[in-house]
mmCIF file of C-alpha atoms in Angstrom:
data_model
loop_
_atom_site.group_PDB
_atom_site.id
_atom_site.type_symbol
_atom_site.label_atom_id
_atom_site.label_comp_id
_atom_site.label_asym_id
_atom_site.label_seq_id
_atom_site.Cartn_x
_atom_site.Cartn_y
_atom_site.Cartn_z
ATOM 1 C CA MET A 11 -101.294 -252.232 -73.149
ATOM 2 C CA ALA A 12 -99.800 -251.937 -69.698
ATOM 3 C CA ILE A 13 -96.503 -251.694 -67.860
ATOM 4 C CA ARG A 14 -95.722 -252.213 -64.182
ATOM 5 C CA VAL A 15 -92.626 -251.957 -61.997
ATOM 6 C CA ASP A 16 -93.158 -253.843 -58.774
ATOM 7 C CA THR A 17 -91.390 -255.381 -55.772
ATOM 8 C CA ALA A 18 -94.106 -258.041 -55.611
ATOM 9 C CA ASP A 19 -94.101 -261.313 -57.544
ATOM 10 C CA PHE A 20 -96.515 -261.853 -60.435
ATOM 11 C CA ASP A 21 -98.949 -264.656 -61.202
ATOM 12 C CA ILE A 22 -98.764 -265.455 -64.918
ATOM 13 C CA SER A 23 -102.205 -267.045 -65.244
ATOM 14 C CA ALA A 24 -103.868 -264.229 -63.310
ATOM 15 C CA GLU A 25 -102.160 -261.679 -65.565
ATOM 16 C CA ILE A 26 -103.268 -263.507 -68.724
ATOM 17 C CA LYS A 27 -106.792 -263.689 -67.390
ATOM 18 C CA SER A 28 -107.025 -259.980 -66.638
ATOM 19 C CA LEU A 29 -105.437 -259.102 -69.989
ATOM 20 C CA THR A 30 -107.823 -261.201 -72.053
ATOM 21 C CA GLN A 31 -111.034 -261.108 -70.024
ATOM 22 C CA GLY A 32 -114.072 -260.613 -72.251
ATOM 23 C CA ARG A 33 -111.957 -260.542 -75.417
ATOM 24 C CA THR A 34 -112.841 -262.743 -78.374
ATOM 25 C CA ASP A 35 -110.520 -261.110 -80.922
ATOM 26 C CA ILE A 36 -107.416 -262.794 -79.477
ATOM 27 C CA GLY A 37 -106.188 -266.020 -81.015
ATOM 28 C CA ALA A 38 -102.633 -266.191 -79.662
ATOM 29 C CA ILE A 39 -101.018 -265.379 -76.330
ATOM 30 C CA VAL A 40 -97.256 -265.545 -75.797
ATOM 31 C CA THR A 41 -95.615 -265.133 -72.401
ATOM 32 C CA PHE A 42 -91.941 -264.740 -71.554
ATOM 33 C CA THR A 43 -90.720 -265.007 -67.968
ATOM 34 C CA GLY A 44 -87.169 -264.161 -66.911
ATOM 35 C CA THR A 45 -85.974 -265.741 -63.665
ATOM 36 C CA VAL A 46 -82.949 -265.445 -61.362
ATOM 37 C CA ARG A 47 -80.217 -268.004 -62.084
ATOM 38 C CA GLY A 48 -78.427 -269.493 -59.097
ATOM 39 C CA LYS A 49 -75.038 -269.002 -60.714
ATOM 40 C CA ALA A 50 -73.141 -266.157 -62.336
ATOM 41 C CA GLY A 51 -70.894 -268.089 -64.693
ATOM 42 C CA ASP A 52 -69.526 -270.826 -62.435
ATOM 43 C CA SER A 53 -69.984 -268.963 -59.151
ATOM 44 C CA PRO A 54 -73.081 -269.403 -57.005
ATOM 45 C CA ILE A 55 -75.060 -266.305 -56.070
ATOM 46 C CA THR A 56 -77.251 -265.867 -52.992
ATOM 47 C CA SER A 57 -79.333 -262.909 -54.138
ATOM 48 C CA MET A 58 -79.820 -260.391 -56.900
ATOM 49 C CA THR A 59 -80.841 -256.811 -56.184
ATOM 50 C CA LEU A 60 -82.478 -254.756 -58.911
ATOM 51 C CA GLU A 61 -82.201 -250.972 -58.913
ATOM 52 C CA HIS A 62 -83.999 -248.737 -61.409
ATOM 53 C CA TYR A 63 -84.558 -245.113 -62.376
ATOM 54 C CA PRO A 64 -88.135 -244.296 -61.331
ATOM 55 C CA GLY A 65 -89.871 -242.243 -63.977
ATOM 56 C CA MET A 66 -87.428 -243.003 -66.770
ATOM 57 C CA THR A 67 -88.076 -246.733 -66.431
ATOM 58 C CA GLU A 68 -91.796 -246.302 -66.993
ATOM 59 C CA ALA A 69 -91.178 -243.861 -69.852
ATOM 60 C CA GLU A 70 -88.763 -246.251 -71.609
ATOM 61 C CA LEU A 71 -91.054 -249.254 -71.165
ATOM 62 C CA ALA A 72 -93.958 -247.241 -72.566
ATOM 63 C CA LYS A 73 -91.825 -246.285 -75.609
ATOM 64 C CA VAL A 74 -90.822 -249.904 -76.170
ATOM 65 C CA GLU A 75 -94.440 -251.002 -75.955
ATOM 66 C CA ALA A 76 -95.584 -248.256 -78.338
ATOM 67 C CA GLU A 77 -92.867 -249.311 -80.800
ATOM 68 C CA ALA A 78 -94.068 -252.934 -80.669
ATOM 69 C CA LEU A 79 -97.636 -251.803 -81.234
ATOM 70 C CA ALA A 80 -96.546 -249.816 -84.285
ATOM 71 C CA ARG A 81 -94.870 -252.908 -85.778
ATOM 72 C CA TRP A 82 -97.335 -255.710 -84.978
ATOM 73 C CA PRO A 83 -101.115 -255.950 -84.751
ATOM 74 C CA LEU A 84 -101.249 -256.627 -81.001
ATOM 75 C CA SER A 85 -104.574 -256.967 -79.233
ATOM 76 C CA ALA A 86 -103.022 -256.605 -75.769
ATOM 77 C CA SER A 87 -99.648 -256.558 -74.054
ATOM 78 C CA LEU A 88 -98.164 -256.387 -70.591
ATOM 79 C CA ILE A 89 -94.666 -255.802 -69.222
ATOM 80 C CA VAL A 90 -94.020 -256.432 -65.513
ATOM 81 C CA HIS A 91 -90.499 -255.907 -64.127
ATOM 82 C CA ARG A 92 -89.597 -256.581 -60.527
ATOM 83 C CA ILE A 93 -87.200 -254.498 -58.417
ATOM 84 C CA GLY A 94 -85.584 -254.977 -55.013
ATOM 85 C CA GLU A 95 -83.931 -258.076 -53.599
ATOM 86 C CA LEU A 96 -84.632 -261.341 -55.442
ATOM 87 C CA HIS A 97 -83.306 -264.863 -54.956
ATOM 88 C CA PRO A 98 -82.376 -267.740 -57.274
ATOM 89 C CA GLY A 99 -85.529 -269.138 -58.850
ATOM 90 C CA ASP A 100 -87.509 -265.919 -58.372
ATOM 91 C CA ASN A 101 -89.316 -264.250 -61.247
ATOM 92 C CA ILE A 102 -87.691 -261.062 -62.592
ATOM 93 C CA VAL A 103 -89.638 -260.015 -65.659
ATOM 94 C CA LEU A 104 -92.852 -260.927 -67.452
ATOM 95 C CA VAL A 105 -93.833 -260.048 -70.999
ATOM 96 C CA ILE A 106 -97.219 -261.033 -72.397
ATOM 97 C CA THR A 107 -98.290 -260.347 -75.959
ATOM 98 C CA ALA A 108 -101.667 -261.179 -77.438
ATOM 99 C CA SER A 109 -102.713 -261.016 -81.065
ATOM 100 C CA ALA A 110 -105.160 -262.586 -83.484
ATOM 101 C CA HIS A 111 -102.397 -264.855 -84.839
ATOM 102 C CA ARG A 112 -99.277 -266.395 -83.344
ATOM 103 C CA HIS A 113 -96.482 -264.831 -85.431
ATOM 104 C CA ALA A 114 -97.193 -261.308 -84.262
ATOM 105 C CA ALA A 115 -97.401 -262.443 -80.633
ATOM 106 C CA PHE A 116 -94.129 -264.445 -80.793
ATOM 107 C CA GLU A 117 -92.160 -261.747 -82.583
ATOM 108 C CA ALA A 118 -93.482 -258.868 -80.483
ATOM 109 C CA ALA A 119 -92.623 -260.699 -77.248
ATOM 110 C CA GLU A 120 -89.044 -261.213 -78.421
ATOM 111 C CA PHE A 121 -88.799 -257.618 -79.595
ATOM 112 C CA LEU A 122 -90.096 -256.292 -76.265
ATOM 113 C CA MET A 123 -87.495 -258.289 -74.345
ATOM 114 C CA ASP A 124 -84.617 -257.241 -76.640
ATOM 115 C CA TYR A 125 -85.556 -253.572 -76.348
ATOM 116 C CA LEU A 126 -86.225 -253.749 -72.640
ATOM 117 C CA LYS A 127 -82.837 -255.328 -71.961
ATOM 118 C CA SER A 128 -80.888 -252.662 -73.769
ATOM 119 C CA ARG A 129 -82.923 -249.518 -73.013
ATOM 120 C CA ALA A 130 -84.892 -249.763 -69.764
ATOM 121 C CA PRO A 131 -82.832 -248.336 -66.860
ATOM 122 C CA PHE A 132 -82.516 -251.347 -64.560
ATOM 123 C CA TRP A 133 -79.288 -252.547 -62.945
ATOM 124 C CA LYS A 134 -78.603 -255.905 -61.298
ATOM 125 C CA LYS A 135 -76.255 -256.495 -58.391
ATOM 126 C CA GLU A 136 -75.362 -260.081 -57.476
ATOM 127 C CA ALA A 137 -74.391 -261.139 -53.955
ATOM 128 C CA ARG A 138 -72.179 -264.171 -53.331
ATOM 129 C CA PRO A 139 -72.089 -266.603 -50.376
ATOM 130 C CA ASP A 140 -68.947 -264.911 -48.971
ATOM 131 C CA GLY A 141 -70.865 -261.641 -48.562
ATOM 132 C CA THR A 142 -69.268 -259.809 -51.480
ATOM 133 C CA SER A 143 -71.330 -258.425 -54.339
ATOM 134 C CA ASP A 144 -70.858 -257.006 -57.808
ATOM 135 C CA TRP A 145 -72.854 -255.112 -60.399
ATOM 136 C CA VAL A 146 -73.630 -257.230 -63.430
ATOM 137 C CA ASP A 147 -71.867 -256.133 -66.633
ATOM 138 C CA ALA A 148 -73.931 -255.426 -69.724
ATOM 139 C CA ARG A 149 -73.621 -258.070 -72.418
ATOM 140 C CA GLU A 150 -72.496 -257.336 -75.931
ATOM 141 C CA SER A 151 -74.967 -260.008 -77.113
ATOM 142 C CA ASP A 152 -77.861 -257.916 -75.781
ATOM 143 C CA SER A 153 -77.078 -254.961 -78.030
ATOM 144 C CA ALA A 154 -76.498 -257.375 -80.920
ATOM 145 C CA ALA A 155 -79.974 -258.796 -80.246
ATOM 146 C CA LEU A 156 -81.362 -255.284 -80.490
ATOM 147 C CA ASN A 157 -79.582 -254.472 -83.737
ATOM 148 C CA ARG A 158 -81.305 -257.244 -85.663
ATOM 149 C CA TRP A 159 -84.596 -255.340 -85.326
ATOM 150 C CA GLN A 160 -83.195 -252.168 -86.918
ATOM 151 C CA ASN A 161 -84.657 -251.305 -90.319
ATOM 152 C CA ASN A 162 -86.677 -254.497 -90.270
ATOM 153 C CA ALA A 163 -90.200 -253.550 -89.380
ATOM 154 C CA GLY A 164 -91.640 -256.654 -87.807
ATOM 155 C CA LYS A 165 -89.158 -258.947 -89.524
ATOM 156 C CA PRO A 166 -85.939 -259.745 -87.685
ATOM 157 C CA SER A 167 -83.014 -261.095 -89.713
ATOM 158 C CA ARG A 168 -81.568 -264.203 -88.125
ATOM 159 C CA MET B 24 -84.088 -241.876 -78.206
ATOM 160 C CA THR B 25 -81.337 -239.288 -78.304
ATOM 161 C CA ASN B 26 -82.218 -235.876 -76.963
ATOM 162 C CA THR B 27 -81.524 -233.322 -79.661
ATOM 163 C CA ASN B 28 -83.629 -230.542 -78.188
ATOM 164 C CA ALA B 29 -80.734 -228.295 -77.302
ATOM 165 C CA THR B 30 -80.750 -224.773 -78.554
ATOM 166 C CA ALA B 31 -80.753 -222.792 -75.305
ATOM 167 C CA THR B 32 -77.516 -221.672 -73.716
ATOM 168 C CA THR B 33 -76.656 -223.884 -70.766
ATOM 169 C CA THR B 34 -74.305 -221.725 -68.750
ATOM 170 C CA GLY B 35 -75.620 -221.045 -65.275
ATOM 171 C CA ASN B 36 -78.538 -223.426 -65.770
ATOM 172 C CA THR B 37 -79.299 -225.159 -62.460
ATOM 173 C CA VAL B 38 -79.660 -228.901 -62.906
ATOM 174 C CA THR B 39 -80.156 -231.965 -60.747
ATOM 175 C CA LEU B 40 -77.530 -234.646 -61.250
ATOM 176 C CA ARG B 41 -78.609 -238.196 -60.471
ATOM 177 C CA TYR B 42 -76.402 -241.242 -60.150
ATOM 178 C CA PHE B 43 -77.361 -244.915 -60.336
ATOM 179 C CA ALA B 44 -75.824 -248.334 -59.614
ATOM 180 C CA TRP B 45 -72.006 -248.336 -59.338
ATOM 181 C CA VAL B 46 -71.774 -244.703 -60.443
ATOM 182 C CA ARG B 47 -73.854 -243.774 -57.378
ATOM 183 C CA GLU B 48 -71.723 -245.971 -55.132
ATOM 184 C CA LYS B 49 -68.488 -244.436 -56.425
ATOM 185 C CA ILE B 50 -69.757 -240.853 -56.113
ATOM 186 C CA GLY B 51 -71.188 -241.560 -52.651
ATOM 187 C CA HIS B 52 -74.613 -239.954 -53.093
ATOM 188 C CA ALA B 53 -77.648 -240.386 -55.319
ATOM 189 C CA GLU B 54 -78.228 -236.796 -56.403
ATOM 190 C CA GLU B 55 -77.095 -233.192 -56.134
ATOM 191 C CA THR B 56 -77.857 -229.801 -57.621
ATOM 192 C CA ILE B 57 -75.253 -227.865 -59.582
ATOM 193 C CA ALA B 58 -75.041 -224.842 -61.853
ATOM 194 C CA ILE B 59 -73.717 -225.739 -65.290
ATOM 195 C CA PRO B 60 -70.343 -223.986 -65.481
ATOM 196 C CA ALA B 61 -69.381 -221.597 -68.260
ATOM 197 C CA GLY B 62 -68.105 -223.353 -71.356
ATOM 198 C CA VAL B 63 -69.890 -226.649 -70.672
ATOM 199 C CA VAL B 64 -72.295 -227.382 -73.533
ATOM 200 C CA THR B 65 -72.347 -231.132 -74.108
ATOM 201 C CA VAL B 66 -72.662 -234.211 -71.908
ATOM 202 C CA ALA B 67 -69.000 -235.066 -72.583
ATOM 203 C CA GLU B 68 -67.924 -231.590 -71.450
ATOM 204 C CA LEU B 69 -69.951 -231.913 -68.263
ATOM 205 C CA ILE B 70 -68.266 -235.238 -67.497
ATOM 206 C CA GLU B 71 -64.840 -233.663 -68.081
ATOM 207 C CA TRP B 72 -65.750 -230.826 -65.715
ATOM 208 C CA LEU B 73 -67.069 -233.221 -63.050
ATOM 209 C CA LYS B 74 -63.757 -235.105 -63.183
ATOM 210 C CA THR B 75 -61.920 -231.924 -62.203
ATOM 211 C CA ARG B 76 -63.951 -231.504 -58.994
ATOM 212 C CA ASN B 77 -62.010 -234.012 -56.902
ATOM 213 C CA GLN B 78 -60.528 -237.519 -56.770
ATOM 214 C CA VAL B 79 -63.898 -239.158 -56.132
ATOM 215 C CA TYR B 80 -65.456 -237.757 -59.303
ATOM 216 C CA ALA B 81 -62.256 -238.360 -61.249
ATOM 217 C CA ALA B 82 -62.395 -242.038 -60.247
ATOM 218 C CA ALA B 83 -66.130 -242.436 -60.903
ATOM 219 C CA PHE B 84 -65.836 -240.951 -64.406
ATOM 220 C CA ASP B 85 -62.451 -242.481 -65.126
ATOM 221 C CA LYS B 86 -63.841 -244.437 -68.085
ATOM 222 C CA PRO B 87 -66.521 -242.230 -69.678
ATOM 223 C CA ASP B 88 -67.190 -244.851 -72.360
ATOM 224 C CA VAL B 89 -68.813 -247.152 -69.788
ATOM 225 C CA ILE B 90 -71.046 -244.361 -68.462
ATOM 226 C CA ARG B 91 -74.466 -243.793 -69.975
ATOM 227 C CA THR B 92 -76.362 -240.520 -69.684
ATOM 228 C CA ALA B 93 -79.985 -239.426 -69.698
ATOM 229 C CA LEU B 94 -81.218 -235.844 -70.107
ATOM 230 C CA ASP B 95 -84.632 -235.358 -68.520
ATOM 231 C CA GLN B 96 -85.055 -239.145 -68.398
ATOM 232 C CA THR B 97 -84.298 -239.660 -72.086
ATOM 233 C CA HIS B 98 -81.178 -241.518 -73.296
ATOM 234 C CA ALA B 99 -78.500 -239.107 -74.500
ATOM 235 C CA ARG B 100 -75.040 -239.383 -76.075
ATOM 236 C CA ALA B 101 -71.706 -237.844 -75.141
ATOM 237 C CA GLU B 102 -72.076 -235.254 -77.892
ATOM 238 C CA THR B 103 -75.664 -234.354 -76.954
ATOM 239 C CA LYS B 104 -76.056 -230.721 -75.887
ATOM 240 C CA ILE B 105 -77.373 -230.236 -72.377
ATOM 241 C CA GLY B 106 -79.606 -227.393 -73.489
ATOM 242 C CA SER B 107 -82.419 -226.642 -71.076
ATOM 243 C CA ALA B 108 -82.398 -230.063 -69.387
ATOM 244 C CA ARG B 109 -83.340 -229.987 -65.702
ATOM 245 C CA GLU B 110 -82.234 -233.486 -64.732
ATOM 246 C CA ILE B 111 -79.059 -235.226 -65.890
ATOM 247 C CA ALA B 112 -78.476 -238.849 -64.906
ATOM 248 C CA PHE B 113 -75.296 -240.922 -65.096
ATOM 249 C CA PHE B 114 -75.344 -244.711 -64.916
ATOM 250 C CA PRO B 115 -73.677 -247.883 -66.222
ATOM 251 C CA PRO B 116 -75.033 -249.710 -69.287
ATOM 252 C CA VAL B 117 -78.406 -251.147 -68.265
ATOM 253 C CA THR B 118 -78.740 -254.797 -67.209
ATOM 254 C CA GLY B 119 -82.460 -255.395 -66.713
ATOM 255 C CA GLY B 120 -84.662 -258.148 -68.075
#
């Protein structure tokens, strides 16, 4: 179980390797990678800058991870979230979940992302080609995604 | 998680206020230290008091429903009591991931 907030990029296969090295209890590994889109709606963006709340970010990610561990039999997990200035195509976030069987790994990865998106204190600012920039608005669909996990230990309603 | 640990009286309590994202940009600085004024018990009351400081704060907190709060780095609600919190943060709804 690990969390990391980093300006540097991540290497998915290296992260999987270090997470699972020497383990023979793992039968399923799921990874989710979030990347920077080149457009906000129909408008092109040139960069995306991620700000966060040092201290609270790590605390919230640790809570989210502990919650996932309480719901699913995970063998290992990792959350990496980048901060600073990123560009279209760059990696933003990585979630890896490992378990003996696939269902727990799939569901826990989705749960981690839904919780992270609505609770971890990160904020995105998008810059446009004309030099202007705007903070990204939170999406209603993200809190809806979170709600489906309420009162449904390990079993989202779809 | 909502902070419900709030039994102590808050008046005169010295706290660090921290601002993030567009709240920080509107206020013009990232943090400051204040003494909680008499009569301010909840997060909502603190926001109302901050709005009375000057035009800048009034503008930044113009729509309190789009401002989120954390007490000692834990998510809080408008009705949450400030209690003995040392650090109070104001920020927009989060947009990570």
